[in-house]
XYZ file of C-alpha atoms in Angstrom:
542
model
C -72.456 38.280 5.853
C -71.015 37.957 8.744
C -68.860 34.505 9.942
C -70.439 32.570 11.857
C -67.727 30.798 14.790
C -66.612 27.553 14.784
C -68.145 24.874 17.516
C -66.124 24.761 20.654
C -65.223 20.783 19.915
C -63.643 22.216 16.595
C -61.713 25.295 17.748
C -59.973 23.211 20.777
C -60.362 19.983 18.992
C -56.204 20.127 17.958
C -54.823 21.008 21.221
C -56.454 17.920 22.354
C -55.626 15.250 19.196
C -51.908 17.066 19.740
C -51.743 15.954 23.537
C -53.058 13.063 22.612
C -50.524 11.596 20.488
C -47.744 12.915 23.072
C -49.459 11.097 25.790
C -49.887 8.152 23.572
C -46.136 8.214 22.334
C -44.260 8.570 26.260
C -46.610 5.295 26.632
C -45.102 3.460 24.414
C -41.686 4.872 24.811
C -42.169 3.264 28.538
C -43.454 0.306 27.828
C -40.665 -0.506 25.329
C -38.511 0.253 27.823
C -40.331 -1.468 30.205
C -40.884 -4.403 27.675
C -37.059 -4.662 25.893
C -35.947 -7.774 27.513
C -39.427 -9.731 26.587
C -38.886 -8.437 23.013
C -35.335 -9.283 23.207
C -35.451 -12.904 24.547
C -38.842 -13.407 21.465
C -36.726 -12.059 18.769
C -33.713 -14.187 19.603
C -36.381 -17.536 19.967
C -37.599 -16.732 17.022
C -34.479 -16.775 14.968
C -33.569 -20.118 16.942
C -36.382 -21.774 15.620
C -35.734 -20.524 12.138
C -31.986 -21.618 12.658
C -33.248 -24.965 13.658
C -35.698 -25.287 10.930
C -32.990 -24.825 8.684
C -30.791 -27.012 10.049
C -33.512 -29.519 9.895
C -34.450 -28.947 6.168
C -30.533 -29.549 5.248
C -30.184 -32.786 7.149
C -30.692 -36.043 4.607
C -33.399 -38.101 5.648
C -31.176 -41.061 5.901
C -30.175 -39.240 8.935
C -33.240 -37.536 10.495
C -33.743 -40.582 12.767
C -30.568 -40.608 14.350
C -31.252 -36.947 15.058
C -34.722 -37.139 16.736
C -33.348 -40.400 18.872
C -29.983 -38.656 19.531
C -32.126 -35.390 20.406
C -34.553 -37.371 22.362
C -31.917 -38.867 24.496
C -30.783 -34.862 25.764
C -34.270 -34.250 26.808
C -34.743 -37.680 28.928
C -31.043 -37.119 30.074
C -32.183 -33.411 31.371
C -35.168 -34.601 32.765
C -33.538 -37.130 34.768
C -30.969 -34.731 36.502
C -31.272 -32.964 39.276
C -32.427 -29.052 38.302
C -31.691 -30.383 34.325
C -35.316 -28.731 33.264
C -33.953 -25.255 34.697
C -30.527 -25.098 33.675
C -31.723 -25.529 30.461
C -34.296 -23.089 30.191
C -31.725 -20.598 31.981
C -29.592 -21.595 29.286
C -32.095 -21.543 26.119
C -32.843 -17.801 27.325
C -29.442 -16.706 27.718
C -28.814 -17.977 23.786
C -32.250 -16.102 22.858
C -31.266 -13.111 24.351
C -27.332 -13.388 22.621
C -29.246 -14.153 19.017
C -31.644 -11.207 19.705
C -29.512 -8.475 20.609
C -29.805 -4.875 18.650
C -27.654 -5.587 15.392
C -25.200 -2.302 15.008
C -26.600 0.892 13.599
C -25.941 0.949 9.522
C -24.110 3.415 8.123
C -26.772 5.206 5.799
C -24.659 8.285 4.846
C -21.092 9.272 4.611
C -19.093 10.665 7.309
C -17.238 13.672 8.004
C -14.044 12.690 6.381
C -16.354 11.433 2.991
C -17.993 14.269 2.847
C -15.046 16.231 3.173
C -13.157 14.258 0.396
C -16.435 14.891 -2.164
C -16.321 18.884 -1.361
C -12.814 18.492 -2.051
C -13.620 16.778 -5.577
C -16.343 19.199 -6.229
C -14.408 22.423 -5.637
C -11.873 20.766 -7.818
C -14.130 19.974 -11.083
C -16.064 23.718 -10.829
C -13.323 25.462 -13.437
C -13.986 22.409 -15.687
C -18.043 21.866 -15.428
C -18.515 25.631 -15.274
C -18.998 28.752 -17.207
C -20.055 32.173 -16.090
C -22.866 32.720 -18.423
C -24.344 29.616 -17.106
C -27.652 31.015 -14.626
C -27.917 27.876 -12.561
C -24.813 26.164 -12.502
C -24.535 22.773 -11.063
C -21.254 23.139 -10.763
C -20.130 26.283 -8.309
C -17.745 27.287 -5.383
C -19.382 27.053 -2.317
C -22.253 24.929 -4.009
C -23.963 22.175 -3.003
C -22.423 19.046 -4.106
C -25.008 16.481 -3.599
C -26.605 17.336 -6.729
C -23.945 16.572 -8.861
C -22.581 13.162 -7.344
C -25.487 10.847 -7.080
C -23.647 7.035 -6.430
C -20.276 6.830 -4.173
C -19.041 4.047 -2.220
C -15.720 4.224 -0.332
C -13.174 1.666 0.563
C -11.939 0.909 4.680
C -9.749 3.499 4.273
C -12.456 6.171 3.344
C -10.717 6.790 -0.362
C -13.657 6.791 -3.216
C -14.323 3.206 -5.213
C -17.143 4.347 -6.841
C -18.636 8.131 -8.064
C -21.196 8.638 -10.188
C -20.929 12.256 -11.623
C -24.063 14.585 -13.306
C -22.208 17.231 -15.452
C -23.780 19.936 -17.878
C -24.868 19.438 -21.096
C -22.255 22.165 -22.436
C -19.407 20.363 -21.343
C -17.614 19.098 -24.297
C -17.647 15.360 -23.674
C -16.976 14.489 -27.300
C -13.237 15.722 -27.411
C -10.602 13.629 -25.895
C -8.678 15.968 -24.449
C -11.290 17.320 -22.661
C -12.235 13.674 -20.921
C -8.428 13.153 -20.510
C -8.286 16.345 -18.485
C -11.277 15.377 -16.082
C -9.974 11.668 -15.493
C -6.283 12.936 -14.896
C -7.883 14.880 -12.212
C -10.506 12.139 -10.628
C -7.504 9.538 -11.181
C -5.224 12.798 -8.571
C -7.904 13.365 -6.440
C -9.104 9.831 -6.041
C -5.530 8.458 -5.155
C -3.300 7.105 -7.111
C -1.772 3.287 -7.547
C -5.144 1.991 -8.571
C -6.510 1.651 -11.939
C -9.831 3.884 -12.863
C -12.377 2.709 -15.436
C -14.467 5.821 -16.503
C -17.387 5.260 -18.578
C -18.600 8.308 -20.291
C -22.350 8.464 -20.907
C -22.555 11.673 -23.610
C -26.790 11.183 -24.297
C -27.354 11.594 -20.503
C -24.716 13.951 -18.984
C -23.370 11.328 -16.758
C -20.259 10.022 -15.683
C -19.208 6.953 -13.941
C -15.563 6.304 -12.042
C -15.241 3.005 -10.853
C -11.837 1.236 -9.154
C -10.928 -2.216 -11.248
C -10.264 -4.815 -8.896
C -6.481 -6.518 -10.250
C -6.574 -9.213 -12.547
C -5.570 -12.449 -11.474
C -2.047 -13.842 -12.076
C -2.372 -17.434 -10.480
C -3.461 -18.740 -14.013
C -0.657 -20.719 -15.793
C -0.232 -22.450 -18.733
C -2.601 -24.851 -19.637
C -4.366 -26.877 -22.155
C -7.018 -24.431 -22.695
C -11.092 -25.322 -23.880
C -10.862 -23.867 -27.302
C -11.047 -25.086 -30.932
C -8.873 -25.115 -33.533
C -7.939 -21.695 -34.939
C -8.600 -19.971 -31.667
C -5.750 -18.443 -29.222
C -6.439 -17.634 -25.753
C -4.329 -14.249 -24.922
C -4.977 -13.864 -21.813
C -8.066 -12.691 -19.694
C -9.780 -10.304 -18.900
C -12.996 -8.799 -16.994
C -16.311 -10.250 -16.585
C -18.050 -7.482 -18.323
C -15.881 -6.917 -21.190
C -16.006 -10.161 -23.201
C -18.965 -12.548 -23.245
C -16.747 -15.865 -23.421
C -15.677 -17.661 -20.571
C -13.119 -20.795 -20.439
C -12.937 -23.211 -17.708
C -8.857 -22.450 -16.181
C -7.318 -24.458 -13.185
C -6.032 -21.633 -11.050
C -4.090 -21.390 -7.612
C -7.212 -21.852 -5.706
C -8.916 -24.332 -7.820
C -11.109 -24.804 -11.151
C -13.091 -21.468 -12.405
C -14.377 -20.356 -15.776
C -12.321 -16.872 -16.681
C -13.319 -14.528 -18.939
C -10.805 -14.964 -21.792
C -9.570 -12.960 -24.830
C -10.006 -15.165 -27.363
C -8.250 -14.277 -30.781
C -8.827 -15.973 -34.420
C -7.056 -17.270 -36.999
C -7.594 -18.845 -40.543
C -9.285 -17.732 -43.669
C -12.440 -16.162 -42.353
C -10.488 -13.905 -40.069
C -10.490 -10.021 -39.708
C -7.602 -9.786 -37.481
C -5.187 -12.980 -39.022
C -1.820 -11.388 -37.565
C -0.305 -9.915 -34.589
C 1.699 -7.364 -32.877
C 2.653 -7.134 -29.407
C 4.935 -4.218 -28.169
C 5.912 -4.252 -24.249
C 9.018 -2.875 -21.902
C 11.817 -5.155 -21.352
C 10.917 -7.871 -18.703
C 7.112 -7.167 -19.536
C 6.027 -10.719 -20.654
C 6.073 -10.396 -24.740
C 8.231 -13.224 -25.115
C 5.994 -15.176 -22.251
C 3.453 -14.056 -24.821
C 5.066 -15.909 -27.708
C 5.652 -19.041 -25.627
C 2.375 -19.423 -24.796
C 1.108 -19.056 -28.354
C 3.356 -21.291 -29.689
C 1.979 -23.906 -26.687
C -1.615 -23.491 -27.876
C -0.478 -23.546 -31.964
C 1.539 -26.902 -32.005
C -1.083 -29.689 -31.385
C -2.686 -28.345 -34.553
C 0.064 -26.742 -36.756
C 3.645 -25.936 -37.261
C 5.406 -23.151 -35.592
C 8.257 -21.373 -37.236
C 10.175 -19.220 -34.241
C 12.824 -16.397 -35.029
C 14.592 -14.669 -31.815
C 16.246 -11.288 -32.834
C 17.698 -11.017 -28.735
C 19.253 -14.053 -28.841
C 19.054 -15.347 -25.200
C 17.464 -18.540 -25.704
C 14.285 -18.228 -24.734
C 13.160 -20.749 -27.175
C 15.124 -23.024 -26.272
C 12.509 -25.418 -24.368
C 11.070 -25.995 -28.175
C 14.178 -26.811 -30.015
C 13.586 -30.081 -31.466
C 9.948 -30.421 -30.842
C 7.127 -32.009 -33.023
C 5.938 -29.306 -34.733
C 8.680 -26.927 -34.187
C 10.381 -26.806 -38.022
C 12.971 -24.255 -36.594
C 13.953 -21.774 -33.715
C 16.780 -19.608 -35.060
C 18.543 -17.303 -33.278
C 21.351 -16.410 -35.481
C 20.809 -13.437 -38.725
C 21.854 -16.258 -41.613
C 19.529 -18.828 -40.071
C 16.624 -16.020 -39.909
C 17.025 -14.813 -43.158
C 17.065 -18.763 -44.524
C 13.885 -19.336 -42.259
C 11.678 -16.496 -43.617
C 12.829 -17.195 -46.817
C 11.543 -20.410 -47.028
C 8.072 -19.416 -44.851
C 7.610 -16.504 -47.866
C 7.777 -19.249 -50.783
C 5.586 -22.119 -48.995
C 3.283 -18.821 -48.777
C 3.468 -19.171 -52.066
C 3.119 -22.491 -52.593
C 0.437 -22.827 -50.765
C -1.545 -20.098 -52.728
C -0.885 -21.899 -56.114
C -1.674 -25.050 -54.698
C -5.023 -24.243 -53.317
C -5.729 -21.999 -56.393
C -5.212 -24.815 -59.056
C -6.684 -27.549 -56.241
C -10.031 -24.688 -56.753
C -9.798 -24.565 -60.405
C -9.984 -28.570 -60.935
C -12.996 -28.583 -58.660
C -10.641 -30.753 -56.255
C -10.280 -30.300 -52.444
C -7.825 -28.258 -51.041
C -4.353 -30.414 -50.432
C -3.715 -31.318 -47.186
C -0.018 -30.118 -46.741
C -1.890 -26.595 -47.381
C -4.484 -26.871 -44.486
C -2.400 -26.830 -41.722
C -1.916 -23.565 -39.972
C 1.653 -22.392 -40.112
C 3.076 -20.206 -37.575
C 5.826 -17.543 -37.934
C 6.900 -16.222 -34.466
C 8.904 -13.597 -35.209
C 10.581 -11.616 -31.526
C 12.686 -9.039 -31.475
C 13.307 -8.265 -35.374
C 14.607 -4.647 -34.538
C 17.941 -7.058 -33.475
C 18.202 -8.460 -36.893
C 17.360 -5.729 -38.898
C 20.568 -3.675 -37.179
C 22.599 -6.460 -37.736
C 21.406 -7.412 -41.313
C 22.007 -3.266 -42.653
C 25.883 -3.262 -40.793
C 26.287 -6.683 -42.857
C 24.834 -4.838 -46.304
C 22.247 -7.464 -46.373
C 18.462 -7.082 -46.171
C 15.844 -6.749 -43.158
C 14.522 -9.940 -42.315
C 11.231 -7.958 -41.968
C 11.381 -7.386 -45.484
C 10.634 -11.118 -46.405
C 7.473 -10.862 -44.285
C 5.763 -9.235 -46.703
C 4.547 -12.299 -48.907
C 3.567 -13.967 -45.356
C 1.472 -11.030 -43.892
C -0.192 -10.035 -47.262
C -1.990 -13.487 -48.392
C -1.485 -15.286 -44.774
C -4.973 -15.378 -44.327
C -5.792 -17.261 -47.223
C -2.595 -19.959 -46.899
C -2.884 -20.292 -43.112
C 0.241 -18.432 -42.320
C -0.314 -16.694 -39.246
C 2.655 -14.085 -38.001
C 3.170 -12.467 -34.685
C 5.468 -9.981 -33.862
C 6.699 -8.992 -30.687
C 9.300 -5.548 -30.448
C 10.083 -3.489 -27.720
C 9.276 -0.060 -27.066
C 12.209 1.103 -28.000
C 12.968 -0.118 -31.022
C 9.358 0.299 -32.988
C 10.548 3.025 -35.125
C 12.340 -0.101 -36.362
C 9.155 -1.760 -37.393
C 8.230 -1.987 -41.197
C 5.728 -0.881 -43.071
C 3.914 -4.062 -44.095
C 4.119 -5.461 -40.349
C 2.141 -2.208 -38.891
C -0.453 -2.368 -42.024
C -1.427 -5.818 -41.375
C -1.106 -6.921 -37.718
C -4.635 -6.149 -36.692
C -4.835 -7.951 -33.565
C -2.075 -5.578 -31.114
C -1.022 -5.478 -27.599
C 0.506 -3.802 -25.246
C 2.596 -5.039 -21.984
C 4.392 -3.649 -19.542
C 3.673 -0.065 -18.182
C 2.930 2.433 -20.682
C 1.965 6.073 -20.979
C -1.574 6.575 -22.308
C 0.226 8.080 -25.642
C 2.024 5.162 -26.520
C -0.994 2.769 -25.638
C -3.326 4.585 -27.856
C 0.051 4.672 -30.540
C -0.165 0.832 -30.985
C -3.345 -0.001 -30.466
C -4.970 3.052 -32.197
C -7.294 3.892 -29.130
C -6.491 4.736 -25.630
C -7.837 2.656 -23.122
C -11.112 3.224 -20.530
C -8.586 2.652 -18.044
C -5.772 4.886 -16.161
C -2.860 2.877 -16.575
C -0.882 2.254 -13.324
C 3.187 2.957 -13.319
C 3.882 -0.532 -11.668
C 2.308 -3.908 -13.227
C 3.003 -7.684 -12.832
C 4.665 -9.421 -16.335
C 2.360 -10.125 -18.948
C -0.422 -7.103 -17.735
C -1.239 -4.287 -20.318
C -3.664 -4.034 -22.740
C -4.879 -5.587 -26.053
C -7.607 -4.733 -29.030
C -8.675 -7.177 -32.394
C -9.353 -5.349 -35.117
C -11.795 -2.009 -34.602
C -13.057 -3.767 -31.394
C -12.812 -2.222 -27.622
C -9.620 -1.645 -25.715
C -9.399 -4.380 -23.213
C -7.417 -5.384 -19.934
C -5.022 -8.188 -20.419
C -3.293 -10.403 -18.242
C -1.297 -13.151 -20.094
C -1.184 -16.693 -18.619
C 1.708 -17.052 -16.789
C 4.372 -19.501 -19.150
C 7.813 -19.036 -18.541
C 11.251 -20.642 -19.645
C 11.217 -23.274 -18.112
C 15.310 -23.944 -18.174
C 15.115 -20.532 -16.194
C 16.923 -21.476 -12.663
C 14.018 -18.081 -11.651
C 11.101 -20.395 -12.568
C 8.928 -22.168 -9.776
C 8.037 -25.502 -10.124
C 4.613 -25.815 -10.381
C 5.078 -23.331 -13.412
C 8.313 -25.064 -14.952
C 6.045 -28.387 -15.001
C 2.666 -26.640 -16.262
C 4.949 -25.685 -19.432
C 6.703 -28.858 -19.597
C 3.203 -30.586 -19.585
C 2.032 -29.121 -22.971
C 5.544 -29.613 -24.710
C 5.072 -31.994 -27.721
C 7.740 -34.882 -28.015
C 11.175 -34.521 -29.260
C 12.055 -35.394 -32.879
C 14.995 -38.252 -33.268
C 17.170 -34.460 -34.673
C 17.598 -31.465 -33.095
C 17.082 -29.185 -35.731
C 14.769 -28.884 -38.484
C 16.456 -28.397 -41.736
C 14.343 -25.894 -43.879
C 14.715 -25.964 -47.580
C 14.206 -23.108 -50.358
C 11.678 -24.217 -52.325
C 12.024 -21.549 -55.700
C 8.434 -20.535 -57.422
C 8.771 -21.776 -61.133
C 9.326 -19.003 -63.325
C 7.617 -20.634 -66.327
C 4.498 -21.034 -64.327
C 3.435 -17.324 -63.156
C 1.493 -17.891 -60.237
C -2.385 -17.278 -60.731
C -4.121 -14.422 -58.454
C -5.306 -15.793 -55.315
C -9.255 -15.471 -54.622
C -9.022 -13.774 -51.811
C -10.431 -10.848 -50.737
C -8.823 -7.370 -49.922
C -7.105 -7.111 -46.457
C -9.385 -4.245 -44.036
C -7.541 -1.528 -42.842
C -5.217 -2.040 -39.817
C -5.546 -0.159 -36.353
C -4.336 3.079 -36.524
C -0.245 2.579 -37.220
C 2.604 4.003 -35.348
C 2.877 7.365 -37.088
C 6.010 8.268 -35.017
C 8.827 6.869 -33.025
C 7.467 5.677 -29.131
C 10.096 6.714 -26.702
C 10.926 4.686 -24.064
C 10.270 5.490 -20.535
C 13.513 6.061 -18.658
């Protein structure tokens, strides 16, 4: 059959609809043109008259009639003078056509020198999201890079803040190494100085670099909001905890996110270790844990350096002694090992009777132990034994007499550390600057983070228990007989330092366990399993 041909109104129908819409379009290209000042001048009335609604809406209506009399008077006043009525419309017309000018084009994409930086990245990760029996790789040379970064954001001087990377499902995401080697080289190619957070999502394929912003250092020591058997480390980011505490900072009152650690019976991480550089802020550390441990306990302190850094709580309520010395040391953790003791058969027989617990056995003790690589070099050239040693008694049933120890060494001497102290100090950190091997040595886990080589005092990292790896920044609490300290932080410490005693020193007696009453078994339960230990000597950084 054959076709029969279109009507004439069809066939030339789209040439016409097509000149149509070009003849349509050049007349309203003119009359914008023609009409850009009219829409200028409405635009810029109408965000007067929002501005003034606004304005309106936040004045108190105590003080709305002042306003309409005081406005009132302007309008009379421009009445009344000669050409008033036109100077201010001149005037009003002139603001609307300021407040309605074109607003600068957005940026929508990245610019030559971004775009250049992500082909740079994307070249760089094709040996490690690649393989040549792949058919469709989304990683290639000379390949198209937009489908493998979705998210980036760059900083005023065009280096990457943000990158969200797509990678193949073959990659081998679950092996350390393997994520070490692509952050080393994001972390390179990024820029360095700046600390990296990568979160690794291994059931989608994804991978997300993000720049940390620093953590604050204006916030001293302070009576923080916390109850008793809680220590405030330091703080942290918003997104990593989900406690806050109010903190009066440089700038004024804010609630920080805060690392919160526990003490007491129902604790899983009862003791701690702290391993830093020299001039890193462990025995800042120390100071301000003895600060937040004396209105509700006694603090024992034992310095293995020697400098008299202590010094501030010599003599204090609540202090019961800060030795420096090996014989005084040895003396003081002899005495904290049997009132360990005591303590156990006291609450044990206090149990057994059906009596409460004594009071002289409730109140947290504190054994503050810095530096005992010192002591224990000292104590083995004098023949005698490793202060260390008596911790033992202290870190084993602790949790169940309210004996709390912290330990603070430096890298250099943790070979030096003894076996009970890296068994049972759950709760670690580590200050200063710090290769990614050593972090993950002390804490048991590296961090999310690419640790930067230069840090303030008191910055590293810390981790309770089996818990994440978390940024630290410890409140600021220095000597404060230092002549190095400011003043606004030499009072902040002086503010929380209890009274002095009528004696300077506190004289600690050996109390002796009777040997004709064995002491019963504590009911307590079995200590968990520490963090991964320190399996071999951490070097320290030259």
């Amino acid at each position: 059959m054959a076709r029969r041909p279109l009507p004439r109104i069809l066939s030339s129908g789209s040439a016409q609809i097509a000149r149509s819409r070009e003849i349509a379009r050049t007349a309203a290209d003119s009359a914008t043109d023609v009409l850009h000042p009219l829409i200028t001048v409405s635009r810029g009335l109408r965000k007067l008259a929002a501005t003034a609604r606004a304005k309106w809406a936040a004045t108190p209506k105590e003080r709305r009639g002042p306003t309409l009399l005081l406005v009132a008077a302007c309008v009379l006043v421009i009445a009344l003078v000669p050409y008033g009525p036109l100077l201010a419309l001149v005037t009003l017309m002139g603001a609307a056509a300021w407040k309605g000018r074109e607003r600068p084009v957005v940026k929508t994409g990245p610019d030559d020198a971004e775009i250049a930086r992500l082909k740079g990245l994307y070249e760089a990760l094709v040996p490690y999201f690649s393989v040549a029996e792949d058919p469709t790789p989304l990683f290639a040379h000379g390949g198209d890079w937009s489908g493998a970064f979705g998210e980036y954001a760059f900083d005023e001087d065009g280096r990457l803040t943000q990158l969200r990377i797509a990678y193949p499902p073959y990659f081998t995401d679950g092996e350390p190494a393997a994520r070490a080697r692509i952050e080393q080289l994001l972390h390179a190619k990024s820029g360095r100085g700046r600390e990296y957070r990568f979160d690794w999502d291994e059931e989608g394929n994804r991978l997300v670099m993000s720049v940390l912003p620093a953590l604050p250092t204006t916030i001293a020591a302070q009576r923080f909001v916390t109850v008793p058997g809680e220590t405030v480390l330091g703080f942290t980011d918003a997104d990593a905890v989900q406690r806050t505490v109010p903190v009066v900072a440089a700038d004024g009152t804010e609630d920080a996110p805060a690392v919160v650690w526990r003490t007491g019976p129902r604790s899983t991480e009862p003791h701690l270790l702290a391993v830093g550089q020299p001039g890193s802020g462990t025995t800042s550390l120390l100071r301000s844990i003895a600060l937040q441990a004396l209105p509700h306990g006694d603090v024992l302190i034992v310095e293995g350096g020697g400098t008299g850094e202590y010094a501030c709580l010599t003599g204090r309520d609540g202090v019961l002694a800060v030795e420096c010395g090996l014989s005084g040391a040895l003396t003081t953790l002899e005495w904290a090992a049997h009132e360990t003791e005591r303590r156990l058969i006291a609450a044990n027989r206090a149990r057994q009777a059906g009596h409460p617990v004594p009071e002289d056995t409730r109140r947290p003790l504190w054994i503050l132990l810095d530096r005992p690589g010192v002591l224990g070099h000292l104590a083995a050239a004098d023949g005698r034994p490793d202060p260390q040693e008596l911790l033992q008694v202290p870190l084993r049933h602790g949790r169940a007499a309210q004996v709390t120890v912290v330990v603070a060494e430096q890298f250099d001497s943790a070979d030096t550390l003894s076996e009970a102290v890296r068994a049972h100090t759950r709760a670690r950190i580590v200050l200063g600057p710090a290769a990614p091997e050593q972090i993950a040595a002390v804490l048991g886990a590296g961090p999310h983070t690419t640790p930067t080589p230069e840090v303030p005092p008191g910055r590293g990292y810390a981790r309770l228990g089996n818990g994440p790896v978390l940024r630290l920044q410890v409140p600021a609490t220095p000597d404060p007989y230092d002549d190095a300290t400011s003043e606004c932080h030499r009072r902040a410490v002086l503010a929380l330092l209890p009274e002095r005693r009528g004696a300077t020193t506190a004289v600690v007696e050996t109390v002796p366990v009777s040997a004709a009453e064995p002491a019963p078994a504590p009911r307590t339960e079995p200590e968990p399993a520490g963090p991964a230990p320190l399996h071999t000597p951490v070097p320290a950084e030259g």
